[in-house]
mmCIF file of C-alpha atoms in Angstrom:
data_model
loop_
_atom_site.group_PDB
_atom_site.id
_atom_site.type_symbol
_atom_site.label_atom_id
_atom_site.label_comp_id
_atom_site.label_asym_id
_atom_site.label_seq_id
_atom_site.Cartn_x
_atom_site.Cartn_y
_atom_site.Cartn_z
ATOM 1 C CA UNK A 284 132.825 108.993 87.640
ATOM 2 C CA UNK A 285 136.078 108.512 85.769
ATOM 3 C CA UNK A 286 137.684 105.429 87.202
ATOM 4 C CA UNK A 287 137.083 102.348 89.272
ATOM 5 C CA UNK A 288 138.305 101.444 92.727
ATOM 6 C CA UNK A 289 140.856 98.681 92.483
ATOM 7 C CA UNK A 290 139.459 95.134 92.937
ATOM 8 C CA UNK A 291 135.854 96.334 92.947
ATOM 9 C CA UNK A 292 133.372 95.552 90.178
ATOM 10 C CA UNK A 293 131.008 98.498 89.836
ATOM 11 C CA UNK A 294 128.961 99.032 86.695
ATOM 12 C CA UNK A 295 127.339 102.340 85.840
ATOM 13 C CA UNK A 296 125.018 103.476 83.062
ATOM 14 C CA UNK A 297 126.506 104.492 79.759
ATOM 15 C CA UNK A 298 128.042 107.971 79.846
ATOM 16 C CA UNK A 299 128.600 109.988 76.671
ATOM 17 C CA UNK A 300 131.605 111.638 78.362
ATOM 18 C CA UNK A 301 133.513 108.355 77.859
ATOM 19 C CA UNK A 302 133.881 109.207 74.185
ATOM 20 C CA UNK A 303 135.324 112.602 75.120
ATOM 21 C CA UNK A 304 137.747 111.030 77.585
ATOM 22 C CA UNK A 305 138.926 108.639 74.905
ATOM 23 C CA UNK A 306 139.331 111.453 72.371
ATOM 24 C CA UNK A 307 141.392 113.492 74.838
ATOM 25 C CA UNK A 308 143.660 110.562 75.615
ATOM 26 C CA UNK A 309 143.930 109.645 71.937
ATOM 27 C CA UNK A 310 145.259 113.119 71.178
ATOM 28 C CA UNK A 311 147.931 112.833 73.882
ATOM 29 C CA UNK A 312 148.949 109.387 72.670
ATOM 30 C CA UNK A 313 149.272 110.577 69.088
ATOM 31 C CA UNK A 314 151.383 113.528 70.194
ATOM 32 C CA UNK A 315 153.725 111.296 72.195
ATOM 33 C CA UNK A 316 153.913 108.229 69.979
ATOM 34 C CA UNK A 317 153.885 109.966 66.607
ATOM 35 C CA UNK A 318 154.715 107.818 63.597
ATOM 36 C CA UNK A 319 154.975 104.631 65.672
ATOM 37 C CA UNK A 320 151.186 104.311 65.748
ATOM 38 C CA UNK A 321 149.089 102.591 63.102
ATOM 39 C CA UNK A 322 145.705 102.925 64.839
ATOM 40 C CA UNK A 323 144.218 104.030 68.156
ATOM 41 C CA UNK A 324 140.832 102.470 68.909
ATOM 42 C CA UNK A 325 138.332 102.815 71.728
ATOM 43 C CA UNK A 326 137.361 99.244 72.691
ATOM 44 C CA UNK A 327 135.431 97.251 75.319
ATOM 45 C CA UNK A 328 132.171 98.263 76.958
ATOM 46 C CA UNK A 329 132.722 102.019 77.309
ATOM 47 C CA UNK A 330 133.026 102.135 73.509
ATOM 48 C CA UNK A 331 129.535 100.691 72.945
ATOM 49 C CA UNK A 332 126.807 103.353 73.284
ATOM 50 C CA UNK A 333 123.969 102.524 75.626
ATOM 51 C CA UNK A 334 125.422 99.685 77.703
ATOM 52 C CA UNK A 335 126.499 99.600 81.334
ATOM 53 C CA UNK A 336 130.224 99.363 81.955
ATOM 54 C CA UNK A 337 132.983 99.670 84.487
ATOM 55 C CA UNK A 338 134.043 103.314 84.071
ATOM 56 C CA UNK A 339 137.494 102.482 82.752
ATOM 57 C CA UNK A 340 138.422 103.612 79.241
ATOM 58 C CA UNK A 341 139.987 100.760 77.258
ATOM 59 C CA UNK A 342 142.302 101.923 74.490
ATOM 60 C CA UNK A 343 143.969 99.758 71.856
ATOM 61 C CA UNK A 344 147.122 101.190 70.294
ATOM 62 C CA UNK A 345 148.446 99.229 67.337
ATOM 63 C CA UNK A 346 151.871 99.267 65.738
ATOM 64 C CA UNK A 347 153.102 97.617 62.570
ATOM 65 C CA UNK A 348 155.186 94.946 64.323
ATOM 66 C CA UNK A 349 156.393 93.914 67.768
ATOM 67 C CA UNK A 350 159.841 95.402 67.199
ATOM 68 C CA UNK A 351 158.224 98.798 67.808
ATOM 69 C CA UNK A 352 157.004 97.861 71.295
ATOM 70 C CA UNK A 353 160.223 99.008 72.941
ATOM 71 C CA UNK A 354 160.049 102.356 71.138
ATOM 72 C CA UNK A 355 156.597 102.956 72.617
ATOM 73 C CA UNK A 356 157.606 102.323 76.230
ATOM 74 C CA UNK A 357 159.107 105.695 77.153
ATOM 75 C CA UNK A 358 156.252 107.764 75.642
ATOM 76 C CA UNK A 359 153.701 105.639 77.519
ATOM 77 C CA UNK A 360 155.614 105.874 80.787
ATOM 78 C CA UNK A 361 155.855 109.652 80.313
ATOM 79 C CA UNK A 362 152.064 109.771 79.997
ATOM 80 C CA UNK A 363 151.677 107.987 83.322
ATOM 81 C CA UNK A 364 150.989 104.448 82.141
ATOM 82 C CA UNK A 365 152.318 101.547 84.162
ATOM 83 C CA UNK A 366 153.306 98.279 82.485
ATOM 84 C CA UNK A 367 151.514 95.189 83.795
ATOM 85 C CA UNK A 368 152.735 92.459 81.420
ATOM 86 C CA UNK A 369 151.168 90.668 78.502
ATOM 87 C CA UNK A 370 148.978 88.166 80.342
ATOM 88 C CA UNK A 371 150.310 85.288 78.299
ATOM 89 C CA UNK A 372 149.380 86.909 75.002
ATOM 90 C CA UNK A 373 152.292 87.437 72.676
ATOM 91 C CA UNK A 374 151.658 90.426 70.461
ATOM 92 C CA UNK A 375 150.026 92.419 73.263
ATOM 93 C CA UNK A 376 151.402 94.527 76.108
ATOM 94 C CA UNK A 377 149.041 95.757 78.825
ATOM 95 C CA UNK A 378 149.268 99.088 80.658
ATOM 96 C CA UNK A 379 147.119 100.885 83.238
ATOM 97 C CA UNK A 380 146.781 104.529 84.188
ATOM 98 C CA UNK A 381 145.321 105.967 87.356
ATOM 99 C CA UNK A 382 146.360 106.008 90.994
ATOM 100 C CA UNK A 383 146.501 103.615 93.951
ATOM 101 C CA UNK A 384 142.730 103.769 94.457
ATOM 102 C CA UNK A 385 141.294 104.361 91.001
ATOM 103 C CA UNK A 386 142.127 102.932 87.591
ATOM 104 C CA UNK A 387 141.087 105.304 84.817
ATOM 105 C CA UNK A 388 142.529 103.775 81.645
ATOM 106 C CA UNK A 389 143.562 100.397 80.288
ATOM 107 C CA UNK A 390 145.872 100.468 77.294
ATOM 108 C CA UNK A 391 146.507 97.461 75.056
ATOM 109 C CA UNK A 392 149.593 97.842 72.859
ATOM 110 C CA UNK A 393 149.217 95.402 69.991
ATOM 111 C CA UNK A 394 150.607 94.284 66.711
ATOM 112 C CA UNK A 395 148.403 95.338 63.814
ATOM 113 C CA UNK A 396 146.248 92.597 62.240
ATOM 114 C CA UNK A 397 147.012 89.986 64.918
ATOM 115 C CA UNK A 398 144.199 87.733 66.104
ATOM 116 C CA UNK A 399 143.845 89.548 69.458
ATOM 117 C CA UNK A 400 143.537 92.851 67.615
ATOM 118 C CA UNK A 401 140.958 91.241 65.346
ATOM 119 C CA UNK A 402 138.960 89.845 68.275
ATOM 120 C CA UNK A 403 138.752 93.185 70.089
ATOM 121 C CA UNK A 404 137.535 94.988 66.975
ATOM 122 C CA UNK A 405 135.083 92.240 66.051
ATOM 123 C CA UNK A 406 133.430 92.021 69.491
ATOM 124 C CA UNK A 407 133.101 95.804 69.839
ATOM 125 C CA UNK A 408 131.520 96.191 66.403
ATOM 126 C CA UNK A 409 129.283 93.158 66.937
ATOM 127 C CA UNK A 410 127.819 94.654 70.130
ATOM 128 C CA UNK A 411 127.310 97.999 68.414
ATOM 129 C CA UNK A 412 125.337 96.299 65.648
ATOM 130 C CA UNK A 413 123.480 93.569 67.571
ATOM 131 C CA UNK A 414 121.457 95.377 70.225
ATOM 132 C CA UNK A 415 119.843 92.198 71.553
ATOM 133 C CA UNK A 416 123.263 90.597 72.126
ATOM 134 C CA UNK A 417 124.474 93.779 73.811
ATOM 135 C CA UNK A 418 121.454 93.565 76.112
ATOM 136 C CA UNK A 419 122.269 89.933 76.998
ATOM 137 C CA UNK A 420 125.855 90.951 77.682
ATOM 138 C CA UNK A 421 124.776 93.740 80.024
ATOM 139 C CA UNK A 422 122.405 91.442 81.919
ATOM 140 C CA UNK A 423 125.209 88.930 82.409
ATOM 141 C CA UNK A 424 127.637 91.610 83.581
ATOM 142 C CA UNK A 425 125.125 93.020 86.069
ATOM 143 C CA UNK A 426 124.495 89.573 87.547
ATOM 144 C CA UNK A 427 128.227 88.861 87.769
ATOM 145 C CA UNK A 428 128.958 92.272 89.289
ATOM 146 C CA UNK A 429 126.547 91.510 92.119
ATOM 147 C CA UNK A 430 127.922 88.032 92.704
ATOM 148 C CA UNK A 431 131.614 88.943 92.384
ATOM 149 C CA UNK A 432 131.662 92.584 93.453
ATOM 150 C CA UNK A 433 134.970 92.204 95.301
ATOM 151 C CA UNK A 434 136.482 89.616 92.974
ATOM 152 C CA UNK A 435 137.382 91.101 89.608
ATOM 153 C CA UNK A 436 139.226 87.961 88.520
ATOM 154 C CA UNK A 437 136.124 85.790 88.835
ATOM 155 C CA UNK A 438 133.963 88.481 87.255
ATOM 156 C CA UNK A 439 136.296 88.700 84.263
ATOM 157 C CA UNK A 440 136.647 84.944 83.969
ATOM 158 C CA UNK A 441 132.894 84.315 83.651
ATOM 159 C CA UNK A 442 132.408 87.323 81.395
ATOM 160 C CA UNK A 443 135.127 86.072 79.033
ATOM 161 C CA UNK A 444 133.151 82.884 78.451
ATOM 162 C CA UNK A 445 130.385 84.952 76.849
ATOM 163 C CA UNK A 446 132.874 86.922 74.749
ATOM 164 C CA UNK A 447 134.658 83.810 73.492
ATOM 165 C CA UNK A 448 131.370 82.130 72.590
ATOM 166 C CA UNK A 449 130.227 85.111 70.541
ATOM 167 C CA UNK A 450 133.547 85.275 68.716
ATOM 168 C CA UNK A 451 133.686 81.531 68.133
ATOM 169 C CA UNK A 452 130.125 81.334 66.783
ATOM 170 C CA UNK A 453 130.058 84.475 64.644
ATOM 171 C CA UNK A 454 133.497 85.609 63.573
ATOM 172 C CA UNK A 455 134.974 84.663 60.221
ATOM 173 C CA UNK A 456 138.085 83.060 61.663
ATOM 174 C CA UNK A 457 139.848 83.096 58.278
ATOM 175 C CA UNK A 458 140.109 86.874 58.459
ATOM 176 C CA UNK A 459 142.382 86.827 61.481
ATOM 177 C CA UNK A 460 146.063 86.034 61.605
ATOM 178 C CA UNK A 461 146.835 82.474 62.700
ATOM 179 C CA UNK A 462 149.867 80.664 64.028
ATOM 180 C CA UNK A 463 150.446 77.158 65.373
ATOM 181 C CA UNK A 464 149.642 78.114 68.951
ATOM 182 C CA UNK A 465 146.421 79.875 68.047
ATOM 183 C CA UNK A 466 145.242 76.984 65.901
ATOM 184 C CA UNK A 467 145.605 74.684 68.907
ATOM 185 C CA UNK A 468 143.990 77.190 71.251
ATOM 186 C CA UNK A 469 140.846 77.759 69.216
ATOM 187 C CA UNK A 470 140.337 74.023 68.667
ATOM 188 C CA UNK A 471 140.184 73.171 72.385
ATOM 189 C CA UNK A 472 137.455 73.429 74.992
ATOM 190 C CA UNK A 473 137.282 76.458 77.241
ATOM 191 C CA UNK A 474 138.758 74.429 80.092
ATOM 192 C CA UNK A 475 141.733 73.294 78.019
ATOM 193 C CA UNK A 476 142.226 76.880 76.859
ATOM 194 C CA UNK A 477 142.470 77.875 80.526
ATOM 195 C CA UNK A 478 145.046 75.161 81.031
ATOM 196 C CA UNK A 479 147.074 76.507 78.132
ATOM 197 C CA UNK A 480 146.793 80.031 79.559
ATOM 198 C CA UNK A 481 148.125 78.892 82.925
ATOM 199 C CA UNK A 482 151.150 77.256 81.286
ATOM 200 C CA UNK A 483 151.953 80.193 79.040
ATOM 201 C CA UNK A 484 151.638 82.717 81.867
ATOM 202 C CA UNK A 485 154.267 80.730 83.752
ATOM 203 C CA UNK A 486 152.381 80.392 87.025
ATOM 204 C CA UNK A 487 154.568 78.930 89.717
ATOM 205 C CA UNK A 488 153.916 76.171 92.216
ATOM 206 C CA UNK A 489 152.583 72.719 91.445
ATOM 207 C CA UNK A 490 150.062 72.648 94.295
ATOM 208 C CA UNK A 491 148.625 76.010 93.305
ATOM 209 C CA UNK A 492 148.460 74.859 89.691
ATOM 210 C CA UNK A 493 146.674 71.616 90.593
ATOM 211 C CA UNK A 494 144.106 73.449 92.732
ATOM 212 C CA UNK A 495 143.439 76.038 90.058
ATOM 213 C CA UNK A 496 142.897 73.502 87.293
ATOM 214 C CA UNK A 497 140.810 71.293 89.581
ATOM 215 C CA UNK A 498 138.408 74.038 90.671
ATOM 216 C CA UNK A 499 138.103 75.411 87.166
ATOM 217 C CA UNK A 500 137.175 71.936 85.979
ATOM 218 C CA UNK A 501 134.475 71.634 88.623
ATOM 219 C CA UNK A 502 133.156 75.054 87.715
ATOM 220 C CA UNK A 503 133.161 74.608 83.943
ATOM 221 C CA UNK A 504 131.921 71.025 83.920
ATOM 222 C CA UNK A 505 129.738 71.259 87.014
ATOM 223 C CA UNK A 506 131.289 68.138 88.489
ATOM 224 C CA UNK A 507 132.262 67.259 92.051
ATOM 225 C CA UNK A 508 135.625 66.211 93.441
ATOM 226 C CA UNK A 509 134.886 62.515 92.828
ATOM 227 C CA UNK A 510 134.471 63.093 89.085
ATOM 228 C CA UNK A 511 137.722 64.847 88.343
ATOM 229 C CA UNK A 512 141.381 64.178 89.221
ATOM 230 C CA UNK A 513 142.775 66.371 91.974
ATOM 231 C CA UNK A 514 146.248 65.068 92.715
ATOM 232 C CA UNK A 515 148.900 66.502 90.466
ATOM 233 C CA UNK A 516 150.107 63.278 88.877
ATOM 234 C CA UNK A 517 146.572 62.195 87.932
ATOM 235 C CA UNK A 518 145.700 65.685 86.775
ATOM 236 C CA UNK A 519 148.709 65.956 84.485
ATOM 237 C CA UNK A 520 148.059 62.459 83.175
ATOM 238 C CA UNK A 521 144.502 63.488 82.299
ATOM 239 C CA UNK A 522 145.508 66.803 80.720
ATOM 240 C CA UNK A 523 148.399 65.374 78.752
ATOM 241 C CA UNK A 524 146.001 62.891 77.193
ATOM 242 C CA UNK A 525 144.169 65.860 75.665
ATOM 243 C CA UNK A 526 147.227 67.186 73.782
ATOM 244 C CA UNK A 527 149.668 65.617 71.381
ATOM 245 C CA UNK A 528 153.373 65.861 72.129
ATOM 246 C CA UNK A 529 153.701 68.281 69.207
ATOM 247 C CA UNK A 530 150.979 70.502 70.666
ATOM 248 C CA UNK A 531 152.633 70.490 74.087
ATOM 249 C CA UNK A 532 155.968 71.456 72.531
ATOM 250 C CA UNK A 533 154.304 74.428 70.832
ATOM 251 C CA UNK A 534 152.585 75.455 74.090
ATOM 252 C CA UNK A 535 155.845 75.378 76.042
ATOM 253 C CA UNK A 536 157.591 77.238 73.229
ATOM 254 C CA UNK A 537 154.921 79.930 73.579
ATOM 255 C CA UNK A 538 155.586 80.068 77.314
ATOM 256 C CA UNK A 539 159.281 80.658 76.670
ATOM 257 C CA UNK A 540 158.541 83.464 74.225
ATOM 258 C CA UNK A 541 156.148 85.100 76.682
ATOM 259 C CA UNK A 542 158.621 85.016 79.555
ATOM 260 C CA UNK A 543 161.408 86.306 77.310
ATOM 261 C CA UNK A 544 159.203 89.143 76.064
ATOM 262 C CA UNK A 545 158.190 90.215 79.581
ATOM 263 C CA UNK A 546 161.791 90.098 80.809
ATOM 264 C CA UNK A 547 162.959 92.232 77.902
ATOM 265 C CA UNK A 548 160.255 94.828 78.491
ATOM 266 C CA UNK A 549 160.903 95.075 82.248
ATOM 267 C CA UNK A 550 164.651 95.362 81.618
ATOM 268 C CA UNK A 551 164.021 98.264 79.233
ATOM 269 C CA UNK A 552 161.654 99.966 81.685
ATOM 270 C CA UNK A 553 164.212 99.722 84.509
ATOM 271 C CA UNK A 554 166.766 101.440 82.273
ATOM 272 C CA UNK A 555 164.321 104.259 81.516
ATOM 273 C CA UNK A 556 163.621 105.004 85.174
#
């Protein structure tokens, strides 16, 4: 089985053919991208021998700096990759390859030596080395895949908690590139990180935003509606008390950069079509 039906969470046993599929795609990427590329890495669960995974090959392509992102767009489009956005992560562009029913490949275009690049490499290598942690990770994914079979967003959200905990507890943070935004991000609770994500990704609609933050708070803190502010004014008052004005300025600056980056990429793609 090569790909995964859209919106479904279906894990299968490790398949050695995943390495061959990566190698084949790596060769095509190298032929198309040429000297733009610094590294091409097989990442995420299909890159860790012996563990169950969604049968989607995750590939990380790194370039020296973000100025090369635009140069990579046409080669990737020619290979059948569709641009999704950056998910609020400056220094990463996300692409998918497949068809309307099946996604076969995820491609993460990244700046070399950035903290997202560092996190992907660290977590992959950590699971390869620590078999007992890999086993815990698989058990969690299996349980989540049963509970959220038709909800990939929830599946991914709960799985990311495990990933972030492993990185936070075990990674030498000094080895990864840092900026003002990232320093704020890594110093906050998981809930406040989600809040920052929602701002940076530019999600629209105050009511939707209030509901999302409210339900995530209940989920993460296991509290009921009487223990956490629901109405927007109270919610913002509570959240703003958790950040300094300087931190909020940096967060909103990051949002502006993210929106500008996405707009620039989509404008370039429309010209290439």
